[in-house]
PDB file of C-alpha atoms in Angstrom:
ATOM      1  CA  UNK A1089      -1.297   3.044 -18.452  1.00  0.00           C
ATOM      2  CA  UNK A1090      -2.661   2.370 -14.997  1.00  0.00           C
ATOM      3  CA  UNK A1091      -3.932   5.164 -12.795  1.00  0.00           C
ATOM      4  CA  UNK A1092      -3.780   4.723  -9.025  1.00  0.00           C
ATOM      5  CA  UNK A1093      -5.639   6.895  -6.536  1.00  0.00           C
ATOM      6  CA  UNK A1094      -5.109   6.521  -2.793  1.00  0.00           C
ATOM      7  CA  UNK A1095      -7.539   7.592  -0.098  1.00  0.00           C
ATOM      8  CA  UNK A1096      -8.058   7.179   3.623  1.00  0.00           C
ATOM      9  CA  UNK A1097      -5.081   8.915   5.168  1.00  0.00           C
ATOM     10  CA  UNK A1098      -5.371  11.231   8.136  1.00  0.00           C
ATOM     11  CA  UNK A1099      -4.414  11.969  11.711  1.00  0.00           C
ATOM     12  CA  UNK A1100      -4.827   9.319  14.401  1.00  0.00           C
ATOM     13  CA  UNK A1101      -3.561   8.779  17.938  1.00  0.00           C
ATOM     14  CA  UNK A1102      -1.072   6.064  18.742  1.00  0.00           C
ATOM     15  CA  UNK A1103      -2.844   2.740  19.122  1.00  0.00           C
ATOM     16  CA  UNK A1104      -5.560   3.745  16.702  1.00  0.00           C
ATOM     17  CA  UNK A1105      -6.476   2.431  13.266  1.00  0.00           C
ATOM     18  CA  UNK A1106      -6.743   3.717   9.723  1.00  0.00           C
ATOM     19  CA  UNK A1107      -7.742   2.078   6.476  1.00  0.00           C
ATOM     20  CA  UNK A1108      -6.123   3.142   3.223  1.00  0.00           C
ATOM     21  CA  UNK A1109      -7.604   2.326  -0.141  1.00  0.00           C
ATOM     22  CA  UNK A1110      -6.056   2.327  -3.600  1.00  0.00           C
ATOM     23  CA  UNK A1111      -8.284   2.327  -6.667  1.00  0.00           C
ATOM     24  CA  UNK A1112      -6.807   1.262  -9.998  1.00  0.00           C
ATOM     25  CA  UNK A1113      -8.135   2.181 -13.423  1.00  0.00           C
ATOM     26  CA  UNK A1114      -6.942   1.966 -16.988  1.00  0.00           C
ATOM     27  CA  UNK A1115      -4.974  -1.077 -18.156  1.00  0.00           C
ATOM     28  CA  UNK A1116      -5.578  -2.964 -14.947  1.00  0.00           C
ATOM     29  CA  UNK A1117      -4.370  -6.254 -16.442  1.00  0.00           C
ATOM     30  CA  UNK A1118      -0.924  -4.678 -15.968  1.00  0.00           C
ATOM     31  CA  UNK A1119      -1.495  -4.411 -12.225  1.00  0.00           C
ATOM     32  CA  UNK A1120      -1.758  -7.980 -10.904  1.00  0.00           C
ATOM     33  CA  UNK A1121       0.687  -7.082  -8.154  1.00  0.00           C
ATOM     34  CA  UNK A1122      -0.109  -4.064  -6.004  1.00  0.00           C
ATOM     35  CA  UNK A1123       1.863  -2.812  -3.089  1.00  0.00           C
ATOM     36  CA  UNK A1124       2.025  -0.157  -0.450  1.00  0.00           C
ATOM     37  CA  UNK A1125       5.137   1.838   0.306  1.00  0.00           C
ATOM     38  CA  UNK A1126       5.766   4.715   2.688  1.00  0.00           C
ATOM     39  CA  UNK A1127       8.194   7.576   3.019  1.00  0.00           C
ATOM     40  CA  UNK A1128       8.797   9.442   6.243  1.00  0.00           C
ATOM     41  CA  UNK A1129      10.410  12.898   6.286  1.00  0.00           C
ATOM     42  CA  UNK A1130      14.132  12.652   5.688  1.00  0.00           C
ATOM     43  CA  UNK A1131      13.979   8.934   4.983  1.00  0.00           C
ATOM     44  CA  UNK A1132      13.943   6.785   1.891  1.00  0.00           C
ATOM     45  CA  UNK A1133      10.765   5.198   0.622  1.00  0.00           C
ATOM     46  CA  UNK A1134      10.294   1.736   2.123  1.00  0.00           C
ATOM     47  CA  UNK A1135       8.187  -1.312   1.341  1.00  0.00           C
ATOM     48  CA  UNK A1136       5.152  -1.947   3.550  1.00  0.00           C
ATOM     49  CA  UNK A1137       3.044  -4.704   2.003  1.00  0.00           C
ATOM     50  CA  UNK A1138       2.242  -6.353  -1.320  1.00  0.00           C
ATOM     51  CA  UNK A1139      -0.579  -8.474  -2.686  1.00  0.00           C
ATOM     52  CA  UNK A1140      -1.042 -10.439  -5.876  1.00  0.00           C
ATOM     53  CA  UNK A1141      -4.594  -9.793  -6.975  1.00  0.00           C
ATOM     54  CA  UNK A1142      -4.981 -13.032  -8.932  1.00  0.00           C
ATOM     55  CA  UNK A1143      -4.564 -15.362  -5.942  1.00  0.00           C
ATOM     56  CA  UNK A1144      -4.374 -13.149  -2.858  1.00  0.00           C
ATOM     57  CA  UNK A1145      -0.784 -14.012  -1.970  1.00  0.00           C
ATOM     58  CA  UNK A1146       0.569 -11.285   0.312  1.00  0.00           C
ATOM     59  CA  UNK A1147       3.763 -10.285   2.063  1.00  0.00           C
ATOM     60  CA  UNK A1148       4.622  -7.684   4.697  1.00  0.00           C
ATOM     61  CA  UNK A1149       7.573  -5.744   6.014  1.00  0.00           C
ATOM     62  CA  UNK A1150       8.677  -7.007   9.418  1.00  0.00           C
ATOM     63  CA  UNK A1151       7.885  -3.621  10.952  1.00  0.00           C
ATOM     64  CA  UNK A1152       4.163  -3.965  10.191  1.00  0.00           C
ATOM     65  CA  UNK A1153       3.557  -7.718  10.466  1.00  0.00           C
ATOM     66  CA  UNK A1154       0.700  -8.501  12.792  1.00  0.00           C
ATOM     67  CA  UNK A1155      -0.556  -4.903  12.698  1.00  0.00           C
ATOM     68  CA  UNK A1156      -1.296  -4.209   9.020  1.00  0.00           C
ATOM     69  CA  UNK A1157      -3.412  -6.279   6.650  1.00  0.00           C
ATOM     70  CA  UNK A1158      -3.500  -5.875   2.881  1.00  0.00           C
ATOM     71  CA  UNK A1159      -6.567  -7.049   0.961  1.00  0.00           C
ATOM     72  CA  UNK A1160      -8.039  -6.758  -2.485  1.00  0.00           C
ATOM     73  CA  UNK A1161     -11.426  -6.446  -4.153  1.00  0.00           C
ATOM     74  CA  UNK A1162     -11.022  -7.592  -7.719  1.00  0.00           C
ATOM     75  CA  UNK A1163     -14.522  -6.515  -8.712  1.00  0.00           C
ATOM     76  CA  UNK A1164     -13.736  -2.923  -7.768  1.00  0.00           C
ATOM     77  CA  UNK A1165     -10.022  -3.231  -8.589  1.00  0.00           C
ATOM     78  CA  UNK A1166      -9.060  -1.817  -5.230  1.00  0.00           C
ATOM     79  CA  UNK A1167      -6.432  -2.761  -2.708  1.00  0.00           C
ATOM     80  CA  UNK A1168      -6.824  -1.749   0.916  1.00  0.00           C
ATOM     81  CA  UNK A1169      -4.366  -1.497   3.761  1.00  0.00           C
ATOM     82  CA  UNK A1170      -5.897  -1.911   7.208  1.00  0.00           C
ATOM     83  CA  UNK A1171      -3.536  -0.415   9.753  1.00  0.00           C
ATOM     84  CA  UNK A1172      -4.068  -1.249  13.424  1.00  0.00           C
ATOM     85  CA  UNK A1173      -2.076  -0.491  16.570  1.00  0.00           C
ATOM     86  CA  UNK A1174      -0.512   2.475  14.838  1.00  0.00           C
ATOM     87  CA  UNK A1175       2.705   3.933  16.212  1.00  0.00           C
ATOM     88  CA  UNK A1176       4.233   7.392  15.764  1.00  0.00           C
ATOM     89  CA  UNK A1177       6.946   5.788  13.643  1.00  0.00           C
ATOM     90  CA  UNK A1178       4.250   4.787  11.124  1.00  0.00           C
ATOM     91  CA  UNK A1179       3.890   8.469  10.256  1.00  0.00           C
ATOM     92  CA  UNK A1180       4.669   8.867   6.557  1.00  0.00           C
ATOM     93  CA  UNK A1181       3.242   9.484   3.131  1.00  0.00           C
ATOM     94  CA  UNK A1182       1.845   6.168   1.949  1.00  0.00           C
ATOM     95  CA  UNK A1183       2.009   5.306  -1.737  1.00  0.00           C
ATOM     96  CA  UNK A1184       0.208   2.663  -3.730  1.00  0.00           C
ATOM     97  CA  UNK A1185       2.115   1.025  -6.556  1.00  0.00           C
ATOM     98  CA  UNK A1186       1.345  -1.552  -9.227  1.00  0.00           C
ATOM     99  CA  UNK A1187       3.181  -3.855 -11.583  1.00  0.00           C
ATOM    100  CA  UNK A1188       2.364  -6.716 -13.883  1.00  0.00           C
ATOM    101  CA  UNK A1189       4.176  -9.453 -11.946  1.00  0.00           C
ATOM    102  CA  UNK A1190       6.429 -10.055  -8.968  1.00  0.00           C
ATOM    103  CA  UNK A1191       9.480 -10.297 -11.232  1.00  0.00           C
ATOM    104  CA  UNK A1192       9.022  -6.798 -12.628  1.00  0.00           C
ATOM    105  CA  UNK A1193       9.681  -3.416 -11.114  1.00  0.00           C
ATOM    106  CA  UNK A1194       6.800  -1.195 -10.128  1.00  0.00           C
ATOM    107  CA  UNK A1195       5.639   0.745 -13.163  1.00  0.00           C
ATOM    108  CA  UNK A1196       2.795   2.761 -11.690  1.00  0.00           C
ATOM    109  CA  UNK A1197       2.558   4.908  -8.588  1.00  0.00           C
ATOM    110  CA  UNK A1198      -0.149   6.899  -6.895  1.00  0.00           C
ATOM    111  CA  UNK A1199       0.238  10.431  -5.576  1.00  0.00           C
ATOM    112  CA  UNK A1200       0.388   9.360  -1.957  1.00  0.00           C
ATOM    113  CA  UNK A1201      -1.711   9.958   1.130  1.00  0.00           C
ATOM    114  CA  UNK A1202      -0.465  11.351   4.434  1.00  0.00           C
ATOM    115  CA  UNK A1203      -0.741   9.283   7.598  1.00  0.00           C
ATOM    116  CA  UNK A1204       0.154  11.022  10.848  1.00  0.00           C
ATOM    117  CA  UNK A1205       0.192   9.165  14.163  1.00  0.00           C
ATOM    118  CA  UNK A1206       0.389  11.339  17.249  1.00  0.00           C
ATOM    119  CA  UNK A1207       1.875  10.119  20.518  1.00  0.00           C
TER     120      UNK A1207
END
């Protein structure tokens, strides 16, 4: 099992920044790939960004490219999401997820952290 705990959510004005962090524990060898997803009220959960911890390869949703940056600290087994130039449409509950490889589905999910961007 892998346990994921998110932190760093909050309320920010449009144009501001927030940094989310996801700490993994447990069988972390099963979490080489870690991603961020978000779910806004009344909408389906959507992909935001992903990183492969072993080599740092990363990918982003078009809606956040150029504004969000995903990074990892393998010593601490954390993955951060730096969110800049936030927009009201970024308001959502943000979830961290982990899986063993890109070919697999996400096996582990965090509880989520609320991000609210006011206009």
